């Protein structure tokens, strides 16, 4: 029975067969006429990477196209009216993921909208080689051939949800695919109305220290699609601005407040001048009584109201291990140069952003994750932030006066913001999530570097850091230490718990005093040889 069908269609030498419930259906369609299955628009057959409506495939007028598809090769699959895909060779139901037509090789999307005459359709397709399309209702064409992505009129009319047959043609007018397509509504996209200009209610402003003002941005046209504004200050140490345009004066000087539209094209500026007048008799309060206690002890004023004049001259404030959780009020200590908040319970450090005279700041062992308030503290020389919850250190990139920076025991993986901190002599980054240390190659003033307990395997960026005296690289994934060979000033190296076997490069480091090599893959012979070359070095 199968041979009879294929013989009728001219396929007897192709060793193809139609199975399952379609055997009889296709035979009847082939022997009688395509009208026998005019209502089976949901049925389809895939030949190679081409998809055909069953009624269309069984129409004798399409014999050449179907024959060519089979000659081109590929498997044949039939989709029955229950939605099952059937392998034409085995007769078994298969997963739709194996069907070329179901894998997006000839995805067609067609939108439809009402027209005075019939309907307007626009079809697009990802079918390779397809450039044009034509629409059919069963075997009857209802449109002219037109380019993909352009409108065509169909008659009789169709609406959203109707299924049509679409033929795809290449540039030569050859059919490359035929497939069923359900018409969908076009997506209506509102036109984007761009901002033409932005203005502020003030172009200049004058404030005293601690004073505030609100700048108002006006966007034109008023119906612009995106009227969001970004606010920035050219000098946060002079005056800051929040996301709503509120300006807060920090210290004497001049800064430019800029409002920028989201597209980055339109800007408006206000020049803010902050004078040095401070209300020295203003009352100062501290929410955290433990911090207040330290301040009172520092100025020797155990009781009574605290005024700005009482605290403004404090240059050093030791608060180590005091159990402080809230540092609000500390912003009044404008002349602070040394602030030690080691081992407290602080999470919010926003009160520090105006303390531009700070040179030494210790915030170790706390609960800090956001360090953005530090970005304007450009006089900092020593900064400890170890033992916190920090992952983003981008706020540090402008602190170019830093000489000592401790970021150990955090969640840092990206070191790139440190690239410009070329004055660093001491850098601690142990116990983080670092694998790439390439940014270090430019930090040539480093003398002490701690990178233990990370995910480092490549240490070649260290080869030019000739001022290094102490380096810790323990508990990493290092095999090759040849980059250390030229670092002749090294006095202490910790390489414990790596994957090192060759240590010959260390023989030339005559200034070494301490060397840690435990838990590696070093032979006793090589270790003894190294000790012989470095008699003044203790090897552990």
PDB file of C-alpha atoms in Angstrom, residues 273-470:
ATOM      1  CA  UNK A 273      29.538  78.692  46.100  1.00  0.00           C
ATOM      2  CA  UNK A 274      29.945  77.575  49.704  1.00  0.00           C
ATOM      3  CA  UNK A 275      31.344  80.135  52.134  1.00  0.00           C
ATOM      4  CA  UNK A 276      33.224  79.187  55.265  1.00  0.00           C
ATOM      5  CA  UNK A 277      30.791  80.592  57.785  1.00  0.00           C
ATOM      6  CA  UNK A 278      29.893  77.897  60.283  1.00  0.00           C
ATOM      7  CA  UNK A 279      27.244  78.232  62.918  1.00  0.00           C
ATOM      8  CA  UNK A 280      29.622  77.421  65.746  1.00  0.00           C
ATOM      9  CA  UNK A 281      26.875  77.644  68.332  1.00  0.00           C
ATOM     10  CA  UNK A 282      24.645  75.105  66.613  1.00  0.00           C
ATOM     11  CA  UNK A 283      23.827  72.074  68.741  1.00  0.00           C
ATOM     12  CA  UNK A 284      25.512  68.785  67.862  1.00  0.00           C
ATOM     13  CA  UNK A 285      23.872  65.464  68.687  1.00  0.00           C
ATOM     14  CA  UNK A 286      24.919  61.826  68.335  1.00  0.00           C
ATOM     15  CA  UNK A 287      22.313  59.079  68.004  1.00  0.00           C
ATOM     16  CA  UNK A 288      24.771  56.512  69.317  1.00  0.00           C
ATOM     17  CA  UNK A 289      25.538  57.318  72.949  1.00  0.00           C
ATOM     18  CA  UNK A 290      28.713  55.224  72.801  1.00  0.00           C
ATOM     19  CA  UNK A 291      30.088  57.524  70.110  1.00  0.00           C
ATOM     20  CA  UNK A 292      28.988  60.566  72.101  1.00  0.00           C
ATOM     21  CA  UNK A 293      30.840  59.203  75.119  1.00  0.00           C
ATOM     22  CA  UNK A 294      34.087  58.983  73.139  1.00  0.00           C
ATOM     23  CA  UNK A 295      33.629  62.516  71.783  1.00  0.00           C
ATOM     24  CA  UNK A 296      32.961  63.911  75.266  1.00  0.00           C
ATOM     25  CA  UNK A 297      36.024  62.141  76.629  1.00  0.00           C
ATOM     26  CA  UNK A 298      38.143  63.572  73.826  1.00  0.00           C
ATOM     27  CA  UNK A 299      37.111  67.181  74.544  1.00  0.00           C
ATOM     28  CA  UNK A 300      36.851  66.599  78.307  1.00  0.00           C
ATOM     29  CA  UNK A 301      33.190  67.633  78.497  1.00  0.00           C
ATOM     30  CA  UNK A 302      31.349  64.787  80.261  1.00  0.00           C
ATOM     31  CA  UNK A 303      28.017  66.643  80.520  1.00  0.00           C
ATOM     32  CA  UNK A 304      26.168  69.570  79.047  1.00  0.00           C
ATOM     33  CA  UNK A 305      24.988  70.480  75.566  1.00  0.00           C
ATOM     34  CA  UNK A 306      27.473  69.850  72.779  1.00  0.00           C
ATOM     35  CA  UNK A 307      27.952  72.648  70.278  1.00  0.00           C
ATOM     36  CA  UNK A 308      29.730  72.793  66.948  1.00  0.00           C
ATOM     37  CA  UNK A 309      32.438  74.887  68.555  1.00  0.00           C
ATOM     38  CA  UNK A 310      33.121  72.040  71.015  1.00  0.00           C
ATOM     39  CA  UNK A 311      33.862  69.424  68.366  1.00  0.00           C
ATOM     40  CA  UNK A 312      34.999  71.271  65.256  1.00  0.00           C
ATOM     41  CA  UNK A 313      38.662  71.279  66.299  1.00  0.00           C
ATOM     42  CA  UNK A 314      38.935  67.544  67.058  1.00  0.00           C
ATOM     43  CA  UNK A 315      41.706  66.128  64.849  1.00  0.00           C
ATOM     44  CA  UNK A 316      41.946  62.580  66.223  1.00  0.00           C
ATOM     45  CA  UNK A 317      39.158  60.348  67.506  1.00  0.00           C
ATOM     46  CA  UNK A 318      39.970  56.849  68.852  1.00  0.00           C
ATOM     47  CA  UNK A 319      36.831  54.633  68.882  1.00  0.00           C
ATOM     48  CA  UNK A 320      38.331  51.153  68.615  1.00  0.00           C
ATOM     49  CA  UNK A 321      36.061  48.383  69.908  1.00  0.00           C
ATOM     50  CA  UNK A 322      33.496  50.704  71.487  1.00  0.00           C
ATOM     51  CA  UNK A 323      30.427  48.840  70.156  1.00  0.00           C
ATOM     52  CA  UNK A 324      29.340  51.777  68.004  1.00  0.00           C
ATOM     53  CA  UNK A 325      26.658  51.071  65.381  1.00  0.00           C
ATOM     54  CA  UNK A 326      25.596  54.587  64.259  1.00  0.00           C
ATOM     55  CA  UNK A 327      28.117  57.324  63.414  1.00  0.00           C
ATOM     56  CA  UNK A 328      25.634  60.068  62.501  1.00  0.00           C
ATOM     57  CA  UNK A 329      26.759  63.343  64.047  1.00  0.00           C
ATOM     58  CA  UNK A 330      30.401  62.679  63.265  1.00  0.00           C
ATOM     59  CA  UNK A 331      30.034  64.886  60.179  1.00  0.00           C
ATOM     60  CA  UNK A 332      30.393  67.864  62.543  1.00  0.00           C
ATOM     61  CA  UNK A 333      34.004  66.941  63.269  1.00  0.00           C
ATOM     62  CA  UNK A 334      35.161  68.719  60.124  1.00  0.00           C
ATOM     63  CA  UNK A 335      38.841  68.858  61.051  1.00  0.00           C
ATOM     64  CA  UNK A 336      39.238  65.159  61.775  1.00  0.00           C
ATOM     65  CA  UNK A 337      42.478  63.782  60.384  1.00  0.00           C
ATOM     66  CA  UNK A 338      42.631  60.431  62.161  1.00  0.00           C
ATOM     67  CA  UNK A 339      39.504  58.348  62.857  1.00  0.00           C
ATOM     68  CA  UNK A 340      39.779  54.871  64.333  1.00  0.00           C
ATOM     69  CA  UNK A 341      36.521  52.880  64.244  1.00  0.00           C
ATOM     70  CA  UNK A 342      38.188  49.465  64.268  1.00  0.00           C
ATOM     71  CA  UNK A 343      36.000  46.557  65.475  1.00  0.00           C
ATOM     72  CA  UNK A 344      32.573  48.152  65.814  1.00  0.00           C
ATOM     73  CA  UNK A 345      29.163  47.278  64.309  1.00  0.00           C
ATOM     74  CA  UNK A 346      28.860  49.974  61.652  1.00  0.00           C
ATOM     75  CA  UNK A 347      27.061  49.433  58.345  1.00  0.00           C
ATOM     76  CA  UNK A 348      26.255  53.000  57.194  1.00  0.00           C
ATOM     77  CA  UNK A 349      29.246  55.312  56.713  1.00  0.00           C
ATOM     78  CA  UNK A 350      27.456  58.104  54.821  1.00  0.00           C
ATOM     79  CA  UNK A 351      28.254  60.561  57.639  1.00  0.00           C
ATOM     80  CA  UNK A 352      31.925  60.424  56.595  1.00  0.00           C
ATOM     81  CA  UNK A 353      31.498  61.833  53.094  1.00  0.00           C
ATOM     82  CA  UNK A 354      32.184  65.436  54.126  1.00  0.00           C
ATOM     83  CA  UNK A 355      35.232  64.784  56.301  1.00  0.00           C
ATOM     84  CA  UNK A 356      37.659  65.830  53.594  1.00  0.00           C
ATOM     85  CA  UNK A 357      40.558  66.436  56.004  1.00  0.00           C
ATOM     86  CA  UNK A 358      40.803  62.773  56.935  1.00  0.00           C
ATOM     87  CA  UNK A 359      44.244  61.284  56.336  1.00  0.00           C
ATOM     88  CA  UNK A 360      43.939  58.053  58.320  1.00  0.00           C
ATOM     89  CA  UNK A 361      40.712  56.043  58.547  1.00  0.00           C
ATOM     90  CA  UNK A 362      40.290  52.643  60.181  1.00  0.00           C
ATOM     91  CA  UNK A 363      36.984  50.837  59.549  1.00  0.00           C
ATOM     92  CA  UNK A 364      38.093  47.232  59.974  1.00  0.00           C
ATOM     93  CA  UNK A 365      35.921  44.426  61.366  1.00  0.00           C
ATOM     94  CA  UNK A 366      32.473  45.908  60.878  1.00  0.00           C
ATOM     95  CA  UNK A 367      29.388  45.353  58.661  1.00  0.00           C
ATOM     96  CA  UNK A 368      30.107  47.726  55.799  1.00  0.00           C
ATOM     97  CA  UNK A 369      29.147  46.875  52.206  1.00  0.00           C
ATOM     98  CA  UNK A 370      28.728  50.325  50.597  1.00  0.00           C
ATOM     99  CA  UNK A 371      31.888  52.455  50.599  1.00  0.00           C
ATOM    100  CA  UNK A 372      30.702  55.103  48.113  1.00  0.00           C
ATOM    101  CA  UNK A 373      30.750  57.860  50.806  1.00  0.00           C
ATOM    102  CA  UNK A 374      34.552  57.623  50.744  1.00  0.00           C
ATOM    103  CA  UNK A 375      34.966  58.661  47.104  1.00  0.00           C
ATOM    104  CA  UNK A 376      35.546  62.345  47.896  1.00  0.00           C
ATOM    105  CA  UNK A 377      38.045  61.814  50.724  1.00  0.00           C
ATOM    106  CA  UNK A 378      41.026  62.480  48.494  1.00  0.00           C
ATOM    107  CA  UNK A 379      43.416  63.356  51.343  1.00  0.00           C
ATOM    108  CA  UNK A 380      43.338  59.823  52.716  1.00  0.00           C
ATOM    109  CA  UNK A 381      46.753  58.222  53.030  1.00  0.00           C
ATOM    110  CA  UNK A 382      45.869  55.185  55.153  1.00  0.00           C
ATOM    111  CA  UNK A 383      42.595  53.274  54.812  1.00  0.00           C
ATOM    112  CA  UNK A 384      41.688  49.995  56.500  1.00  0.00           C
ATOM    113  CA  UNK A 385      38.497  48.241  55.415  1.00  0.00           C
ATOM    114  CA  UNK A 386      39.380  44.628  56.156  1.00  0.00           C
ATOM    115  CA  UNK A 387      36.822  42.253  57.648  1.00  0.00           C
ATOM    116  CA  UNK A 388      33.684  43.754  56.090  1.00  0.00           C
ATOM    117  CA  UNK A 389      31.208  42.761  53.344  1.00  0.00           C
ATOM    118  CA  UNK A 390      32.596  44.800  50.460  1.00  0.00           C
ATOM    119  CA  UNK A 391      32.465  43.609  46.846  1.00  0.00           C
ATOM    120  CA  UNK A 392      32.514  46.900  44.892  1.00  0.00           C
ATOM    121  CA  UNK A 393      35.613  49.077  45.371  1.00  0.00           C
ATOM    122  CA  UNK A 394      35.015  51.469  42.459  1.00  0.00           C
ATOM    123  CA  UNK A 395      34.632  54.367  44.914  1.00  0.00           C
ATOM    124  CA  UNK A 396      38.340  54.122  45.739  1.00  0.00           C
ATOM    125  CA  UNK A 397      39.645  54.833  42.235  1.00  0.00           C
ATOM    126  CA  UNK A 398      40.100  58.554  42.880  1.00  0.00           C
ATOM    127  CA  UNK A 399      41.909  58.232  46.221  1.00  0.00           C
ATOM    128  CA  UNK A 400      45.317  58.635  44.610  1.00  0.00           C
ATOM    129  CA  UNK A 401      47.068  59.800  47.806  1.00  0.00           C
ATOM    130  CA  UNK A 402      46.591  56.421  49.451  1.00  0.00           C
ATOM    131  CA  UNK A 403      49.826  54.853  50.614  1.00  0.00           C
ATOM    132  CA  UNK A 404      48.374  52.015  52.672  1.00  0.00           C
ATOM    133  CA  UNK A 405      45.161  50.127  51.851  1.00  0.00           C
ATOM    134  CA  UNK A 406      43.847  47.061  53.653  1.00  0.00           C
ATOM    135  CA  UNK A 407      40.919  45.265  51.968  1.00  0.00           C
ATOM    136  CA  UNK A 408      41.477  41.775  53.351  1.00  0.00           C
ATOM    137  CA  UNK A 409      38.597  39.433  54.196  1.00  0.00           C
ATOM    138  CA  UNK A 410      35.921  40.895  51.944  1.00  0.00           C
ATOM    139  CA  UNK A 411      34.144  39.682  48.771  1.00  0.00           C
ATOM    140  CA  UNK A 412      36.232  41.451  46.141  1.00  0.00           C
ATOM    141  CA  UNK A 413      36.864  39.908  42.725  1.00  0.00           C
ATOM    142  CA  UNK A 414      37.531  43.005  40.574  1.00  0.00           C
ATOM    143  CA  UNK A 415      40.707  44.927  41.438  1.00  0.00           C
ATOM    144  CA  UNK A 416      40.621  47.267  38.429  1.00  0.00           C
ATOM    145  CA  UNK A 417      39.603  50.399  40.435  1.00  0.00           C
ATOM    146  CA  UNK A 418      43.042  50.269  42.092  1.00  0.00           C
ATOM    147  CA  UNK A 419      44.831  50.893  38.787  1.00  0.00           C
ATOM    148  CA  UNK A 420      45.534  54.592  39.417  1.00  0.00           C
ATOM    149  CA  UNK A 421      46.556  54.238  43.075  1.00  0.00           C
ATOM    150  CA  UNK A 422      50.234  54.353  42.161  1.00  0.00           C
ATOM    151  CA  UNK A 423      51.348  55.777  45.530  1.00  0.00           C
ATOM    152  CA  UNK A 424      50.407  52.577  47.328  1.00  0.00           C
ATOM    153  CA  UNK A 425      53.265  51.048  49.260  1.00  0.00           C
ATOM    154  CA  UNK A 426      51.261  48.586  51.344  1.00  0.00           C
ATOM    155  CA  UNK A 427      48.276  46.655  49.938  1.00  0.00           C
ATOM    156  CA  UNK A 428      46.296  43.895  51.639  1.00  0.00           C
ATOM    157  CA  UNK A 429      43.837  41.830  49.596  1.00  0.00           C
ATOM    158  CA  UNK A 430      44.105  38.414  51.219  1.00  0.00           C
ATOM    159  CA  UNK A 431      40.963  36.291  51.732  1.00  0.00           C
ATOM    160  CA  UNK A 432      38.885  37.613  48.827  1.00  0.00           C
ATOM    161  CA  UNK A 433      37.723  36.142  45.484  1.00  0.00           C
ATOM    162  CA  UNK A 434      40.523  37.405  43.265  1.00  0.00           C
ATOM    163  CA  UNK A 435      41.892  35.496  40.271  1.00  0.00           C
ATOM    164  CA  UNK A 436      43.154  38.277  37.968  1.00  0.00           C
ATOM    165  CA  UNK A 437      45.934  40.481  39.381  1.00  0.00           C
ATOM    166  CA  UNK A 438      46.982  42.157  36.119  1.00  0.00           C
ATOM    167  CA  UNK A 439      46.091  45.591  37.522  1.00  0.00           C
ATOM    168  CA  UNK A 440      49.022  45.314  39.954  1.00  0.00           C
ATOM    169  CA  UNK A 441      51.697  45.620  37.281  1.00  0.00           C
ATOM    170  CA  UNK A 442      51.408  49.410  37.376  1.00  0.00           C
ATOM    171  CA  UNK A 443      51.657  49.733  41.170  1.00  0.00           C
ATOM    172  CA  UNK A 444      55.447  49.886  41.134  1.00  0.00           C
ATOM    173  CA  UNK A 445      55.790  51.539  44.564  1.00  0.00           C
ATOM    174  CA  UNK A 446      54.443  48.505  46.396  1.00  0.00           C
ATOM    175  CA  UNK A 447      56.704  47.246  49.159  1.00  0.00           C
ATOM    176  CA  UNK A 448      54.283  44.979  50.984  1.00  0.00           C
ATOM    177  CA  UNK A 449      51.615  42.923  49.204  1.00  0.00           C
ATOM    178  CA  UNK A 450      49.228  40.354  50.682  1.00  0.00           C
ATOM    179  CA  UNK A 451      47.249  38.149  48.280  1.00  0.00           C
ATOM    180  CA  UNK A 452      46.878  34.937  50.268  1.00  0.00           C
ATOM    181  CA  UNK A 453      43.704  32.832  50.228  1.00  0.00           C
ATOM    182  CA  UNK A 454      42.403  33.797  46.784  1.00  0.00           C
ATOM    183  CA  UNK A 455      42.037  32.036  43.405  1.00  0.00           C
ATOM    184  CA  UNK A 456      45.266  33.179  41.763  1.00  0.00           C
ATOM    185  CA  UNK A 457      47.225  31.003  39.337  1.00  0.00           C
ATOM    186  CA  UNK A 458      49.125  33.565  37.220  1.00  0.00           C
ATOM    187  CA  UNK A 459      51.541  35.906  39.040  1.00  0.00           C
ATOM    188  CA  UNK A 460      53.396  37.291  36.014  1.00  0.00           C
ATOM    189  CA  UNK A 461      52.035  40.844  36.673  1.00  0.00           C
ATOM    190  CA  UNK A 462      54.309  40.929  39.743  1.00  0.00           C
ATOM    191  CA  UNK A 463      57.578  40.647  37.822  1.00  0.00           C
ATOM    192  CA  UNK A 464      58.078  44.420  37.573  1.00  0.00           C
ATOM    193  CA  UNK A 465      57.343  45.247  41.227  1.00  0.00           C
ATOM    194  CA  UNK A 466      61.018  45.531  42.127  1.00  0.00           C
ATOM    195  CA  UNK A 467      60.429  47.459  45.379  1.00  0.00           C
ATOM    196  CA  UNK A 468      58.565  44.548  46.974  1.00  0.00           C
ATOM    197  CA  UNK A 469      60.011  43.443  50.301  1.00  0.00           C
ATOM    198  CA  UNK A 470      57.168  41.294  51.638  1.00  0.00           C
TER     199      UNK A 470
END
